[in-house]
mmCIF file of C-alpha atoms and ligand atoms in Angstrom:
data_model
loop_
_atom_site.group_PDB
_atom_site.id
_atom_site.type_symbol
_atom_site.label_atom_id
_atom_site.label_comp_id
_atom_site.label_asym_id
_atom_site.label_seq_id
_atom_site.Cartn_x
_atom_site.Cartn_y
_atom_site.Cartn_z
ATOM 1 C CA UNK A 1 -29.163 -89.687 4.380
ATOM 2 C CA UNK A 2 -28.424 -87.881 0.988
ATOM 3 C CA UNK A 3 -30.252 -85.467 -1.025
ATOM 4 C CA UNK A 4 -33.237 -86.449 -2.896
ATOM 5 C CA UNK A 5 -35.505 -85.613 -5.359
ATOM 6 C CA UNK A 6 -37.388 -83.983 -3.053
ATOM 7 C CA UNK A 7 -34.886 -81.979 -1.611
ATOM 8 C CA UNK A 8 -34.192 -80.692 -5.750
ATOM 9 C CA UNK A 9 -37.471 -79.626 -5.997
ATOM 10 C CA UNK A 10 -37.370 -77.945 -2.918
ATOM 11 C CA UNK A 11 -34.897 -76.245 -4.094
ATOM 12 C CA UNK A 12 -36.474 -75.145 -7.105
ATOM 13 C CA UNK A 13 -39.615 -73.959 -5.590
ATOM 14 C CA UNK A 14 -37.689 -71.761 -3.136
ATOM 15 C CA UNK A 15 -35.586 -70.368 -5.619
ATOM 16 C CA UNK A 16 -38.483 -69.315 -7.409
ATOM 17 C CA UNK A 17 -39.646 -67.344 -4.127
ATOM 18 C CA UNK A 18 -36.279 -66.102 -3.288
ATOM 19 C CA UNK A 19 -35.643 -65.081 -6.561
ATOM 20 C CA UNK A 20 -39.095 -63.101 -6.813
ATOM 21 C CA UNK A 21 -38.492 -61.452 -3.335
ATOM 22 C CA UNK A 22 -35.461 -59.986 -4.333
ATOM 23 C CA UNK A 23 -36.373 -59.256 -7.896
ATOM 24 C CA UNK A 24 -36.628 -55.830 -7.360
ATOM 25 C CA UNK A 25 -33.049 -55.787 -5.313
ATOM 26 C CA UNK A 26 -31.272 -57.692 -8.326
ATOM 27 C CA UNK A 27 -32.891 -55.279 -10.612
ATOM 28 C CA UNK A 28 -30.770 -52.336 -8.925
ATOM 29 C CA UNK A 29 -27.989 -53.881 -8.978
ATOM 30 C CA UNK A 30 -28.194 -54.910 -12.762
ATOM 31 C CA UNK A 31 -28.704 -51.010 -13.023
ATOM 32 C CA UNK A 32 -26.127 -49.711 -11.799
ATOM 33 C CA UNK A 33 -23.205 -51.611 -13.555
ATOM 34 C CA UNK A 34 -25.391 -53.118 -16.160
ATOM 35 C CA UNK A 35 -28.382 -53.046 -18.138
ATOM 36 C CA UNK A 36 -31.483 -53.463 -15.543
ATOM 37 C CA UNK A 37 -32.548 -56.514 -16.365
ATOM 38 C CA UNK A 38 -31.417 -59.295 -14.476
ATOM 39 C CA UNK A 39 -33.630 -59.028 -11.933
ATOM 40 C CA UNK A 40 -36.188 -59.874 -14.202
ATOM 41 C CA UNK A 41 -34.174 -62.284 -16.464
ATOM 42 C CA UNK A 42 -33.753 -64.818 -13.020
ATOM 43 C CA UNK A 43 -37.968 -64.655 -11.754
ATOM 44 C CA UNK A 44 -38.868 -65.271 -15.497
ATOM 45 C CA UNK A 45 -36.571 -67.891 -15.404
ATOM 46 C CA UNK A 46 -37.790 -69.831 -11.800
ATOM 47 C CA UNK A 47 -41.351 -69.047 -12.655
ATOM 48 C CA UNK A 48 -40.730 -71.008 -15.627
ATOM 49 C CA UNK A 49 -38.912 -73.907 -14.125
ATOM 50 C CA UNK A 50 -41.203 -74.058 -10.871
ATOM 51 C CA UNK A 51 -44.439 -74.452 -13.869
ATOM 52 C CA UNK A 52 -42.333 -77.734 -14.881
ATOM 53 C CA UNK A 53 -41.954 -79.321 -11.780
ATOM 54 C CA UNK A 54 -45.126 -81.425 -11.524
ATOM 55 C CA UNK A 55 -44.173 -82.384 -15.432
ATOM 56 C CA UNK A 56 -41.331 -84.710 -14.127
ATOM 57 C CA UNK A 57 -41.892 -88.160 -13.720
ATOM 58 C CA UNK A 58 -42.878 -89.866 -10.460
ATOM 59 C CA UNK A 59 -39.403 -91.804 -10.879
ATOM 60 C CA UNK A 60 -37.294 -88.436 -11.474
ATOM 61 C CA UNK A 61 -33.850 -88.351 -9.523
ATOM 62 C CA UNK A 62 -32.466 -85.400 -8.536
ATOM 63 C CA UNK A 63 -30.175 -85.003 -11.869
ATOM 64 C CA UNK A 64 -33.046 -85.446 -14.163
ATOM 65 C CA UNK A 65 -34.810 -81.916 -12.009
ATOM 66 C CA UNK A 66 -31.206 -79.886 -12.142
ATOM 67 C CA UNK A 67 -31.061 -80.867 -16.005
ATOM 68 C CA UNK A 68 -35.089 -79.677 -16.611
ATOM 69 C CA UNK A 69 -33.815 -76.570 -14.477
ATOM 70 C CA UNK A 70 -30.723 -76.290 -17.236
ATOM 71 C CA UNK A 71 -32.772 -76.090 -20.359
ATOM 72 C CA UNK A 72 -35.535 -74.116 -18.675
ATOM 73 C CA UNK A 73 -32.789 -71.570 -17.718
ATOM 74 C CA UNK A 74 -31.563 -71.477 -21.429
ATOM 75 C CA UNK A 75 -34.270 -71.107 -23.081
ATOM 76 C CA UNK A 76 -36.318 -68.591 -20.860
ATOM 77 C CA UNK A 77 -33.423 -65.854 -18.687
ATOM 78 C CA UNK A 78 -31.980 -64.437 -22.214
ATOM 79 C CA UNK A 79 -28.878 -61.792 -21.585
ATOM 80 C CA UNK A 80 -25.560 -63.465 -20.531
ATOM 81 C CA UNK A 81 -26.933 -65.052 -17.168
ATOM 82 C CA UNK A 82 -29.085 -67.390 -19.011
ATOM 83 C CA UNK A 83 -26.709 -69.071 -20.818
ATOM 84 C CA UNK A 84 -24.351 -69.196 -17.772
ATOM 85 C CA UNK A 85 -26.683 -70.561 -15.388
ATOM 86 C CA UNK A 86 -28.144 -72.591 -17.884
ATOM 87 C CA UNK A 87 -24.780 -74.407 -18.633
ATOM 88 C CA UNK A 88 -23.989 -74.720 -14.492
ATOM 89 C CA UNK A 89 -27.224 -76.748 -13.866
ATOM 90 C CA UNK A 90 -26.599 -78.551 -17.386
ATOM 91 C CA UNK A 91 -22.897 -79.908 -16.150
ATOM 92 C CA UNK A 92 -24.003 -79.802 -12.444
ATOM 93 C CA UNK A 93 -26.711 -82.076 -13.230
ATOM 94 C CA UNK A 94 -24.246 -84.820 -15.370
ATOM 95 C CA UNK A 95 -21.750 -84.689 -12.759
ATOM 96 C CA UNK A 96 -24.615 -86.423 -10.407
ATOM 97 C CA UNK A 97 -26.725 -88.018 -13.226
ATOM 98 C CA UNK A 98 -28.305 -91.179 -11.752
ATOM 99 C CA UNK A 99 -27.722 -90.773 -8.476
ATOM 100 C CA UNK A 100 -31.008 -91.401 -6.148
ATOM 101 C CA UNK A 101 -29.817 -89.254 -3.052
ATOM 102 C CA UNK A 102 -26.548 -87.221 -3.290
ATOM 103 C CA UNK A 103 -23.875 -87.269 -0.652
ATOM 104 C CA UNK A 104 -21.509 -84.380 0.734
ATOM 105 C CA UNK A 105 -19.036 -85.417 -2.495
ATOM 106 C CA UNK A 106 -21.823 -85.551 -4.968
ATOM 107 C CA UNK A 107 -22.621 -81.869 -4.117
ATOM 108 C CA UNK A 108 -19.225 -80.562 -4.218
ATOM 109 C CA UNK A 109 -19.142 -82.828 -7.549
ATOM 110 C CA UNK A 110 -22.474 -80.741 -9.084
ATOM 111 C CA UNK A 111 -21.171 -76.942 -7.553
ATOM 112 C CA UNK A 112 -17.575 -77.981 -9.033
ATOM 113 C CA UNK A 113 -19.208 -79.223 -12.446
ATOM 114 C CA UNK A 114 -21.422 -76.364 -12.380
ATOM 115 C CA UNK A 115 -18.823 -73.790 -11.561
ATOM 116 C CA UNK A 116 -16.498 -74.962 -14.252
ATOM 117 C CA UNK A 117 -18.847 -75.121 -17.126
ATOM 118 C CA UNK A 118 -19.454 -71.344 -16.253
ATOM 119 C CA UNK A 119 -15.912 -70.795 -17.008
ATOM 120 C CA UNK A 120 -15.593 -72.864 -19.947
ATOM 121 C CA UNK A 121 -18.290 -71.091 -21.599
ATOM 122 C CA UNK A 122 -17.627 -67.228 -20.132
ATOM 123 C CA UNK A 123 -14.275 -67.540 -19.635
ATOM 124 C CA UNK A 124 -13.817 -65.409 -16.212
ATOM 125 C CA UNK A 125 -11.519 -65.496 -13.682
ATOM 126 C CA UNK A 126 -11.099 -64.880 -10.003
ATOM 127 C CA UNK A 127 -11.571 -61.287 -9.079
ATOM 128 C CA UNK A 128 -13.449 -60.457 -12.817
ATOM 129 C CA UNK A 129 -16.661 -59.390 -10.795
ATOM 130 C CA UNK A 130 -18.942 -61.926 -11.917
ATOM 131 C CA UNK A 131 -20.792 -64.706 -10.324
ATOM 132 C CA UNK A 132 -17.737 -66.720 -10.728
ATOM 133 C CA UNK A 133 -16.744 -64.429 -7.746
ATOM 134 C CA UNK A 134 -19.939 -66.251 -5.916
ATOM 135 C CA UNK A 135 -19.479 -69.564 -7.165
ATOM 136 C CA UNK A 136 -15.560 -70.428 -6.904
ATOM 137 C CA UNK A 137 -15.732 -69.863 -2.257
ATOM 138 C CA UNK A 138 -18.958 -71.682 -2.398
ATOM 139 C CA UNK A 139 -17.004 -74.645 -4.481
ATOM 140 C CA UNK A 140 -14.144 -74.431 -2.049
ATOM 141 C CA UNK A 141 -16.046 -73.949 0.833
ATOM 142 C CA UNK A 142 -18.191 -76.772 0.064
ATOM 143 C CA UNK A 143 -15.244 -79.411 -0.759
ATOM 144 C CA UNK A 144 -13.588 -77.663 2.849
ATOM 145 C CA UNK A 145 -16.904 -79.179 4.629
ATOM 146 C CA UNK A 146 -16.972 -82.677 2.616
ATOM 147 C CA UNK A 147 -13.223 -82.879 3.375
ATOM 148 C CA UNK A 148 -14.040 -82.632 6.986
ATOM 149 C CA UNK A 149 -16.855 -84.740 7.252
ATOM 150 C CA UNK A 150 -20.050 -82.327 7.557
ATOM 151 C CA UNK A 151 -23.546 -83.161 6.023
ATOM 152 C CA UNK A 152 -24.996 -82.205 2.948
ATOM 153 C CA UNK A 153 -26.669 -79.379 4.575
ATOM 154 C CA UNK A 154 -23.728 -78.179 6.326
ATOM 155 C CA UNK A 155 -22.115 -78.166 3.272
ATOM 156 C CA UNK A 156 -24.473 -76.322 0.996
ATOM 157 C CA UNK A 157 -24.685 -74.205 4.526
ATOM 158 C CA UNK A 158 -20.990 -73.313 4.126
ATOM 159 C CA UNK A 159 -21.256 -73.053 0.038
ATOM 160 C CA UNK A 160 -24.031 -70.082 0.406
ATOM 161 C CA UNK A 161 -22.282 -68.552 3.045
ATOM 162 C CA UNK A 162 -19.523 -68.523 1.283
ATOM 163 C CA UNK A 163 -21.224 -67.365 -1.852
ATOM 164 C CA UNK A 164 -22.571 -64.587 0.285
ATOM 165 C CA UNK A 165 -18.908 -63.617 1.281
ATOM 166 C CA UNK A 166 -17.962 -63.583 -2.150
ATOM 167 C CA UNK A 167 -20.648 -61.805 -3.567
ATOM 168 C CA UNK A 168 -20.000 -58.641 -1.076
ATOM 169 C CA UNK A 169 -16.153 -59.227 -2.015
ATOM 170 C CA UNK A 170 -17.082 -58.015 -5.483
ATOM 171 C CA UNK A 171 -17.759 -54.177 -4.226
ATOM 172 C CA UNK A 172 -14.538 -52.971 -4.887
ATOM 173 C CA UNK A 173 -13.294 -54.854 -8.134
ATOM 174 C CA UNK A 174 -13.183 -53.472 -11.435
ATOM 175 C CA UNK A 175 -14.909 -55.709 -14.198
ATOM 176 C CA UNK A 176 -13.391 -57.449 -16.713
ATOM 177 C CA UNK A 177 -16.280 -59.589 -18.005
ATOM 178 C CA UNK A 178 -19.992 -58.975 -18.965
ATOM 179 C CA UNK A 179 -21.521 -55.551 -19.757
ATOM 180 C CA UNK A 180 -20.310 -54.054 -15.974
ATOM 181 C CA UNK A 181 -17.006 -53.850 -17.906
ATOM 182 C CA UNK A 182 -17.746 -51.289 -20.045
ATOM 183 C CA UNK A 183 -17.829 -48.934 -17.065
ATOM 184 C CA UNK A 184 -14.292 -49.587 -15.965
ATOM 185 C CA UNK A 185 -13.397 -47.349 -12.468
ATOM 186 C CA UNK A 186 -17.563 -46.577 -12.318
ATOM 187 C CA UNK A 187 -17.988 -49.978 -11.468
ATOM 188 C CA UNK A 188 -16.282 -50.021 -8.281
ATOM 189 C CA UNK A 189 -18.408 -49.850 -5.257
ATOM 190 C CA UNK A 190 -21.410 -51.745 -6.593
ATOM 191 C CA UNK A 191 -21.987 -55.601 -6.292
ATOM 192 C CA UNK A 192 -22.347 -57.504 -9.135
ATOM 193 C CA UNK A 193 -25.892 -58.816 -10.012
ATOM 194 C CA UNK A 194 -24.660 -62.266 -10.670
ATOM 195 C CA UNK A 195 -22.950 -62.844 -7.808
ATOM 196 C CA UNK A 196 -25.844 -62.095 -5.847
ATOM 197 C CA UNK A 197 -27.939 -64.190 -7.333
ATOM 198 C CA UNK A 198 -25.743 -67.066 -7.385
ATOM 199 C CA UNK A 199 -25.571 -66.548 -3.268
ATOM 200 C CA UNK A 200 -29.845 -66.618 -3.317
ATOM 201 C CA UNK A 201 -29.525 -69.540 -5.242
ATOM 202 C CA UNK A 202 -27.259 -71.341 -3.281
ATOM 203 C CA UNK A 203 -28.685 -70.100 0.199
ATOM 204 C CA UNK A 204 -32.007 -71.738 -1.635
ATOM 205 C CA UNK A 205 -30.328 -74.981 -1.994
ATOM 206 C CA UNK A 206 -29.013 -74.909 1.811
ATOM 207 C CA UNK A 207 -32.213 -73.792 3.637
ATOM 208 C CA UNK A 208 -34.289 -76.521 1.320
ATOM 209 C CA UNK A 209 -31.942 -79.021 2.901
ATOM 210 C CA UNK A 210 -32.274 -78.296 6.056
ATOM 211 C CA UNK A 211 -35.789 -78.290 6.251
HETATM 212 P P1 ADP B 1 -26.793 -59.134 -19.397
HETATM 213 O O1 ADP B 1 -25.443 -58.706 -18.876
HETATM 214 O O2 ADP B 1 -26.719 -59.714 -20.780
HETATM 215 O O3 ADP B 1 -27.829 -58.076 -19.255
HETATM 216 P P2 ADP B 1 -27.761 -60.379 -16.977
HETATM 217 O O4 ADP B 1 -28.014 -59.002 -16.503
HETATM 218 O O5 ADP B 1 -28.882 -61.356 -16.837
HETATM 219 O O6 ADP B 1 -27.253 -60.387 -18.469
HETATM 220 O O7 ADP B 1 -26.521 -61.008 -16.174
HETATM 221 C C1 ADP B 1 -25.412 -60.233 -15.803
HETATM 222 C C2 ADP B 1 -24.480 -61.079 -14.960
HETATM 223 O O8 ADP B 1 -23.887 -62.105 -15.761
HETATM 224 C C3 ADP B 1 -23.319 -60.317 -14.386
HETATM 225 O O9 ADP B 1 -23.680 -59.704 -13.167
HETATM 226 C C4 ADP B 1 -22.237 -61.387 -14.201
HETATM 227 O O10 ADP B 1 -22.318 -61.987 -12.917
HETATM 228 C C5 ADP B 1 -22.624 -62.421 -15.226
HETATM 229 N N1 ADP B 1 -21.662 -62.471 -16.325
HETATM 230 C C6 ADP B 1 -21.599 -61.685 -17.412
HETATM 231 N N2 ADP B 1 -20.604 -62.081 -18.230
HETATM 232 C C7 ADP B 1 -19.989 -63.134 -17.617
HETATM 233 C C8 ADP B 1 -18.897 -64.016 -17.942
HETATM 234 N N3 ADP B 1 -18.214 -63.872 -19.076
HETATM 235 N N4 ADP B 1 -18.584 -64.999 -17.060
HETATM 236 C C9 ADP B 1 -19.279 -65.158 -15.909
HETATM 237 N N5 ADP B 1 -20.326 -64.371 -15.562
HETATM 238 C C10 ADP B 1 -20.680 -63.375 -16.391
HETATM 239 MG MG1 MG B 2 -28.359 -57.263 -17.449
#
């Protein structure tokens, strides 16, 4: 059995919480190699998409709910994040658009989609110390899991532990993207924020699935 709508707005609603919880954490972070503010940027931005929920129609599929969460994201998290994130759920959500329940492939499909339009509009690469650094293990890991077979929430399982992985891996780097790279050597030692929240989100979508 795929992933439904319910499962997306599962997802939502507990990346709304998740986000709040550690709004405070992501607001360090966002301190220390950037501007403060990103902590607040994401819980403005679930707030705002868990208010729009109900507002989708009884018939909604799960690409219609990642494409509300899209232009939510756009037009309410502001700084560089919003933009990014907006454009992940944006090409996440046409990579699956239609789609009733989504299989194992149709969520590596949306991560891959997603992960790709943050490139194509930010332009990092591996090892830049930005979510990217959350986002490209979760893609593999997911398409490792699909390859061999496992559920869809084994797979988003594997993508946010992965994502988790990958977040910590940004410690030591140096950025080269995003206001963290105005610091240069300073940076070093300090996670990036978007990472992070990428590996909430994702550990979001994964516990929502396998509940
Ligand atoms: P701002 O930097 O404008 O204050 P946020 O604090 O909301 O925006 O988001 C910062 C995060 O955005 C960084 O931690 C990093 O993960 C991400 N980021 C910044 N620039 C890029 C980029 N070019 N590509 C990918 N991610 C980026
Ligand atoms: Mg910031």
């Amino acid at each position: 059995m795929g992933l439904g709508i319910a499962w997306a707005k599962a997802w939502m609603t507990e990346s709304a919480r998740i986000v709040s919880e550690h709004r405070g954490e992501l607001i360090t972070l966002d301190r220390e190699i950037g501007d403060g503010d990103h902590g607040e940027n994401m819980d403005r931005g679930f707030s705002a998409v868990l208010g729009k929920l109900d507002g989708l129609p009884a018939d909604a599929s799960p690409g219609d709910a990642l494409k509300l969460v899209a232009t939510t994201l756009i037009s309410t998290v502001g700084g560089a994040s919003g933009p990014l994130f907006g454009t992940a759920f944006l090409k996440g959500s046409q990579a699956v658009a239609g789609k009733e329940e989504l299989t194992a492939d149709d969520v590596v499909a949306f991560l891959t989609a997603a992960r790709d339009g943050i490139v194509s509009r930010g332009k990092a690469e591996t090892g830049d110390k930005t979510m990217i650094d959350a986002w490209t293990p979760a893609v593999d890991a997911a398409a490792a899991a699909a390859g061999e077979g496992r559920s869809e929430p084994e797979v988003l399982e594997a993508a946010a532990d992965a994502a988790e992985r990958g977040a910590a891996d940004t410690e030591p780097l140096v950025a080269r993207k995003g206001r963290a790279s105005y610091l240069g050597e300073r940076a070093v030692g300090h996670r990036d924020p978007g990472a992070q929240s990428t590996a909430l989100l994702l550990r979001a979508a994964a516990v929502s699935a396998a509940s």
